[in-house]
């Protein structure tokens, strides 16, 4: 059985207390579904955990005339249970309900999902495995990247489902530290680097996410091996604004095909001015796939990701166009589909 290292455990009840406790050796923990297994596998070292579970400022979940404010501590199950969110922002609801499994969603939080670690076959291993087969750059900076030995950077892949969805929905995140507060667009929370994949500063807490009232139709598609519990092999979120049947604004978000969520502007531009015909959708999917730079970091070869990404984009765009995609949703949920 893998055990946690000996740690101090702090349970602040306010944001101010949590910020005061922050120090170099301490890590914030929310639901713990990502962090605790990693500490058990000794992927990270920590001397203390600061639990955000009791921090009241992180639990707001409200809709007003301008949109939603969702605290970082809101559990994914609460998003999945919200019929109002499902109606107003389907992409976010669809992303939340597809994270992991019901048991994990009942503990996992939105903030933890947005900050969830990048993944790689060489990284997500136990200490004895690493001792036997060798470490990787993400654990030990002086070791070469095991998937791209000539690369100066780590290629571990972004694995958050909610970020591509929140990105197309124009969400912003509020970050607070002892030095003050800032609000940034969701996309700016991420860096295309497997190790330093967040722009969160030391001691900074993601407090809440603001999701403005949706101006168009949105959808999120995730392709994974097992519908019951699995990270995305790839995902695609879209938002389309239409005026008299013509696309006036398009947003595409891609997950699990790079070290950060990708928002391919040229693929979006292809859709603007179109009537969202089959050829327009096909062209946007292909353009989006050119942005993905998947490496052999996890399940399925990168050639598969490049081939299937346009399929996910296509289905998401067909869904917002109003096509009946229920059969495809079932099919994608049950097996890895190759075209
Ligand atoms: C079997 C399994 C399957 C999974 N499947 C999926 C999946 O399909 N999709 C997916 O997206 N994820 C998946 N996950 C990963 C994880 O469970 C989720 O991403 C979850 O939402 C993480 O939330 P948490 O609250 O448990 O985060 P934690 O584990 O508590 O924290 C994760 C990271 O975020 C940081 N953090 C948390 N909250 C804050 C905050 N407010 N401010 C600053 N930093 C913060 C922590 O310090 C830590 O580094 C899976 C995990 C497991 C074990």
mmCIF file of N, CA and C in Angstrom, residues 91-155:
data_model
loop_
_atom_site.group_PDB
_atom_site.id
_atom_site.type_symbol
_atom_site.label_atom_id
_atom_site.label_comp_id
_atom_site.label_asym_id
_atom_site.label_seq_id
_atom_site.Cartn_x
_atom_site.Cartn_y
_atom_site.Cartn_z
ATOM 1 N N UNK A 91 -21.462 23.481 -22.673
ATOM 2 C CA UNK A 91 -20.076 22.980 -22.814
ATOM 3 C C UNK A 91 -19.459 22.731 -21.440
ATOM 4 N N UNK A 92 -19.684 23.650 -20.503
ATOM 5 C CA UNK A 92 -19.096 23.485 -19.169
ATOM 6 C C UNK A 92 -19.748 22.308 -18.447
ATOM 7 N N UNK A 93 -21.055 22.220 -18.569
ATOM 8 C CA UNK A 93 -21.776 21.109 -17.915
ATOM 9 C C UNK A 93 -21.307 19.766 -18.488
ATOM 10 N N UNK A 94 -21.201 19.703 -19.808
ATOM 11 C CA UNK A 94 -20.773 18.446 -20.447
ATOM 12 C C UNK A 94 -19.341 18.081 -20.046
ATOM 13 N N UNK A 95 -18.497 19.101 -19.875
ATOM 14 C CA UNK A 95 -17.119 18.820 -19.456
ATOM 15 C C UNK A 95 -17.091 18.314 -18.020
ATOM 16 N N UNK A 96 -17.841 19.003 -17.140
ATOM 17 C CA UNK A 96 -17.820 18.630 -15.718
ATOM 18 C C UNK A 96 -18.338 17.214 -15.506
ATOM 19 N N UNK A 97 -19.383 16.866 -16.230
ATOM 20 C CA UNK A 97 -20.007 15.554 -15.988
ATOM 21 C C UNK A 97 -19.176 14.414 -16.579
ATOM 22 N N UNK A 98 -18.183 14.760 -17.370
ATOM 23 C CA UNK A 98 -17.351 13.706 -17.957
ATOM 24 C C UNK A 98 -15.981 13.584 -17.281
ATOM 25 N N UNK A 99 -15.729 14.355 -16.252
ATOM 26 C CA UNK A 99 -14.455 14.208 -15.532
ATOM 27 C C UNK A 99 -14.502 12.902 -14.734
ATOM 28 N N UNK A 100 -13.508 12.059 -14.939
ATOM 29 C CA UNK A 100 -13.299 10.866 -14.118
ATOM 30 C C UNK A 100 -14.583 10.048 -13.922
ATOM 31 N N UNK A 101 -14.977 9.875 -12.669
ATOM 32 C CA UNK A 101 -16.132 9.015 -12.331
ATOM 33 C C UNK A 101 -17.004 9.746 -11.307
ATOM 34 N N UNK A 102 -18.232 9.233 -11.051
ATOM 35 C CA UNK A 102 -19.079 9.906 -10.053
ATOM 36 C C UNK A 102 -18.402 10.044 -8.688
ATOM 37 N N UNK A 103 -17.680 9.027 -8.267
ATOM 38 C CA UNK A 103 -17.052 9.095 -6.937
ATOM 39 C C UNK A 103 -16.012 10.217 -6.903
ATOM 40 N N UNK A 104 -15.210 10.304 -7.951
ATOM 41 C CA UNK A 104 -14.189 11.368 -7.983
ATOM 42 C C UNK A 104 -14.857 12.736 -8.100
ATOM 43 N N UNK A 105 -15.892 12.820 -8.921
ATOM 44 C CA UNK A 105 -16.556 14.130 -9.082
ATOM 45 C C UNK A 105 -17.214 14.606 -7.788
ATOM 46 N N UNK A 106 -17.530 13.673 -6.901
ATOM 47 C CA UNK A 106 -18.170 14.097 -5.654
ATOM 48 C C UNK A 106 -17.162 14.711 -4.681
ATOM 49 N N UNK A 107 -15.882 14.571 -4.967
ATOM 50 C CA UNK A 107 -14.830 15.148 -4.122
ATOM 51 C C UNK A 107 -14.066 16.233 -4.862
ATOM 52 N N UNK A 108 -13.847 16.009 -6.163
ATOM 53 C CA UNK A 108 -13.001 16.900 -6.964
ATOM 54 C C UNK A 108 -13.661 18.259 -7.154
ATOM 55 N N UNK A 109 -12.839 19.299 -7.187
ATOM 56 C CA UNK A 109 -13.354 20.664 -7.295
ATOM 57 C C UNK A 109 -13.032 21.266 -8.666
ATOM 58 N N UNK A 110 -13.728 22.346 -8.960
ATOM 59 C CA UNK A 110 -13.452 23.041 -10.222
ATOM 60 C C UNK A 110 -12.030 23.622 -10.207
ATOM 61 N N UNK A 111 -11.638 24.220 -9.079
ATOM 62 C CA UNK A 111 -10.285 24.800 -9.002
ATOM 63 C C UNK A 111 -9.216 23.740 -9.185
ATOM 64 N N UNK A 112 -9.412 22.585 -8.546
ATOM 65 C CA UNK A 112 -8.447 21.493 -8.690
ATOM 66 C C UNK A 112 -8.398 20.993 -10.116
ATOM 67 N N UNK A 113 -9.546 20.978 -10.769
ATOM 68 C CA UNK A 113 -9.567 20.521 -12.162
ATOM 69 C C UNK A 113 -8.831 21.500 -13.065
ATOM 70 N N UNK A 114 -8.979 22.790 -12.799
ATOM 71 C CA UNK A 114 -8.274 23.767 -13.637
ATOM 72 C C UNK A 114 -6.771 23.734 -13.388
ATOM 73 N N UNK A 115 -6.377 23.372 -12.176
ATOM 74 C CA UNK A 115 -4.942 23.334 -11.842
ATOM 75 C C UNK A 115 -4.366 21.925 -11.944
ATOM 76 N N UNK A 116 -5.158 20.973 -12.415
ATOM 77 C CA UNK A 116 -4.732 19.574 -12.383
ATOM 78 C C UNK A 116 -3.411 19.409 -13.142
ATOM 79 N N UNK A 117 -2.605 18.509 -12.646
ATOM 80 C CA UNK A 117 -1.254 18.323 -13.186
ATOM 81 C C UNK A 117 -1.297 17.813 -14.623
ATOM 82 N N UNK A 118 -0.237 18.112 -15.369
ATOM 83 C CA UNK A 118 -0.081 17.535 -16.706
ATOM 84 C C UNK A 118 0.303 16.062 -16.556
ATOM 85 N N UNK A 119 0.037 15.292 -17.597
ATOM 86 C CA UNK A 119 0.231 13.840 -17.491
ATOM 87 C C UNK A 119 1.255 13.345 -18.499
ATOM 88 N N UNK A 120 1.971 12.299 -18.101
ATOM 89 C CA UNK A 120 2.893 11.632 -19.007
ATOM 90 C C UNK A 120 3.147 10.237 -18.450
ATOM 91 N N UNK A 121 3.272 9.294 -19.344
ATOM 92 C CA UNK A 121 3.549 7.913 -18.953
ATOM 93 C C UNK A 121 4.804 7.819 -18.072
ATOM 94 N N UNK A 122 5.792 8.637 -18.377
ATOM 95 C CA UNK A 122 7.048 8.566 -17.626
ATOM 96 C C UNK A 122 6.961 9.259 -16.275
ATOM 97 N N UNK A 123 5.982 10.119 -16.119
ATOM 98 C CA UNK A 123 5.859 10.934 -14.907
ATOM 99 C C UNK A 123 4.948 10.261 -13.873
ATOM 100 N N UNK A 124 3.831 9.729 -14.352
ATOM 101 C CA UNK A 124 2.834 9.176 -13.417
ATOM 102 C C UNK A 124 3.198 7.750 -13.017
ATOM 103 N N UNK A 125 4.288 7.618 -12.323
ATOM 104 C CA UNK A 125 4.775 6.308 -11.894
ATOM 105 C C UNK A 125 5.185 6.363 -10.431
ATOM 106 N N UNK A 126 5.273 5.187 -9.835
ATOM 107 C CA UNK A 126 5.672 5.144 -8.422
ATOM 108 C C UNK A 126 7.181 5.338 -8.292
ATOM 109 N N UNK A 127 7.608 5.579 -7.080
ATOM 110 C CA UNK A 127 9.050 5.761 -6.841
ATOM 111 C C UNK A 127 9.839 4.499 -7.228
ATOM 112 N N UNK A 128 9.384 3.284 -6.797
ATOM 113 C CA UNK A 128 10.149 2.088 -7.208
ATOM 114 C C UNK A 128 10.208 1.928 -8.733
ATOM 115 N N UNK A 129 9.133 2.269 -9.424
ATOM 116 C CA UNK A 129 9.136 2.177 -10.898
ATOM 117 C C UNK A 129 10.216 3.106 -11.448
ATOM 118 N N UNK A 130 10.233 4.333 -10.937
ATOM 119 C CA UNK A 130 11.205 5.309 -11.462
ATOM 120 C C UNK A 130 12.626 4.881 -11.154
ATOM 121 N N UNK A 131 12.813 4.288 -9.966
ATOM 122 C CA UNK A 131 14.164 3.827 -9.609
ATOM 123 C C UNK A 131 14.616 2.721 -10.558
ATOM 124 N N UNK A 132 13.653 1.875 -10.968
ATOM 125 C CA UNK A 132 14.006 0.756 -11.846
ATOM 126 C C UNK A 132 14.168 1.201 -13.297
ATOM 127 N N UNK A 133 13.215 2.002 -13.786
ATOM 128 C CA UNK A 133 13.195 2.328 -15.224
ATOM 129 C C UNK A 133 13.796 3.692 -15.528
ATOM 130 N N UNK A 134 14.054 4.470 -14.522
ATOM 131 C CA UNK A 134 14.634 5.794 -14.763
ATOM 132 C C UNK A 134 13.607 6.889 -14.570
ATOM 133 N N UNK A 135 14.111 8.036 -14.137
ATOM 134 C CA UNK A 135 13.241 9.175 -13.856
ATOM 135 C C UNK A 135 12.985 9.968 -15.140
ATOM 136 N N UNK A 136 12.366 11.112 -15.002
ATOM 137 C CA UNK A 136 12.112 11.963 -16.174
ATOM 138 C C UNK A 136 12.350 13.415 -15.788
ATOM 139 N N UNK A 137 12.351 14.260 -16.822
ATOM 140 C CA UNK A 137 12.658 15.679 -16.634
ATOM 141 C C UNK A 137 11.711 16.370 -15.654
ATOM 142 N N UNK A 138 10.450 15.954 -15.636
ATOM 143 C CA UNK A 138 9.472 16.640 -14.771
ATOM 144 C C UNK A 138 9.758 16.363 -13.289
ATOM 145 N N UNK A 139 10.334 15.207 -13.006
ATOM 146 C CA UNK A 139 10.676 14.895 -11.612
ATOM 147 C C UNK A 139 12.068 15.414 -11.247
ATOM 148 N N UNK A 140 13.010 15.184 -12.166
ATOM 149 C CA UNK A 140 14.408 15.567 -11.886
ATOM 150 C C UNK A 140 14.931 16.383 -13.063
ATOM 151 N N UNK A 141 15.101 17.661 -12.855
ATOM 152 C CA UNK A 141 15.382 18.590 -13.958
ATOM 153 C C UNK A 141 16.633 18.239 -14.770
ATOM 154 N N UNK A 142 17.574 17.496 -14.184
ATOM 155 C CA UNK A 142 18.797 17.199 -14.942
ATOM 156 C C UNK A 142 18.670 15.942 -15.812
ATOM 157 N N UNK A 143 17.491 15.331 -15.825
ATOM 158 C CA UNK A 143 17.256 14.138 -16.656
ATOM 159 C C UNK A 143 16.607 14.599 -17.969
ATOM 160 N N UNK A 144 16.956 13.934 -19.092
ATOM 161 C CA UNK A 144 16.354 14.350 -20.368
ATOM 162 C C UNK A 144 14.880 13.927 -20.415
ATOM 163 N N UNK A 145 14.145 14.614 -21.286
ATOM 164 C CA UNK A 145 12.749 14.234 -21.494
ATOM 165 C C UNK A 145 12.732 12.850 -22.136
ATOM 166 N N UNK A 146 11.930 11.947 -21.581
ATOM 167 C CA UNK A 146 11.950 10.561 -22.071
ATOM 168 C C UNK A 146 11.159 10.377 -23.355
ATOM 169 N N UNK A 147 10.272 11.281 -23.671
ATOM 170 C CA UNK A 147 9.531 11.138 -24.940
ATOM 171 C C UNK A 147 10.174 11.948 -26.067
ATOM 172 N N UNK A 148 10.932 12.958 -25.715
ATOM 173 C CA UNK A 148 11.617 13.772 -26.730
ATOM 174 C C UNK A 148 13.004 14.107 -26.187
ATOM 175 N N UNK A 149 13.949 13.155 -26.275
ATOM 176 C CA UNK A 149 15.239 13.317 -25.597
ATOM 177 C C UNK A 149 16.027 14.552 -26.025
ATOM 178 N N UNK A 150 15.785 15.061 -27.227
ATOM 179 C CA UNK A 150 16.536 16.254 -27.650
ATOM 180 C C UNK A 150 15.835 17.553 -27.288
ATOM 181 N N UNK A 151 14.680 17.431 -26.653
ATOM 182 C CA UNK A 151 13.899 18.635 -26.369
ATOM 183 C C UNK A 151 14.342 19.277 -25.058
ATOM 184 N N UNK A 152 14.453 20.614 -25.050
ATOM 185 C CA UNK A 152 14.804 21.286 -23.787
ATOM 186 C C UNK A 152 13.618 21.379 -22.838
ATOM 187 N N UNK A 153 12.428 21.018 -23.310
ATOM 188 C CA UNK A 153 11.234 21.190 -22.479
ATOM 189 C C UNK A 153 10.517 19.852 -22.247
ATOM 190 N N UNK A 154 9.587 19.899 -21.285
ATOM 191 C CA UNK A 154 8.775 18.718 -20.966
ATOM 192 C C UNK A 154 7.474 18.777 -21.773
ATOM 193 N N UNK A 155 7.040 17.599 -22.244
ATOM 194 C CA UNK A 155 5.862 17.541 -23.110
ATOM 195 C C UNK A 155 4.655 16.900 -22.423
#
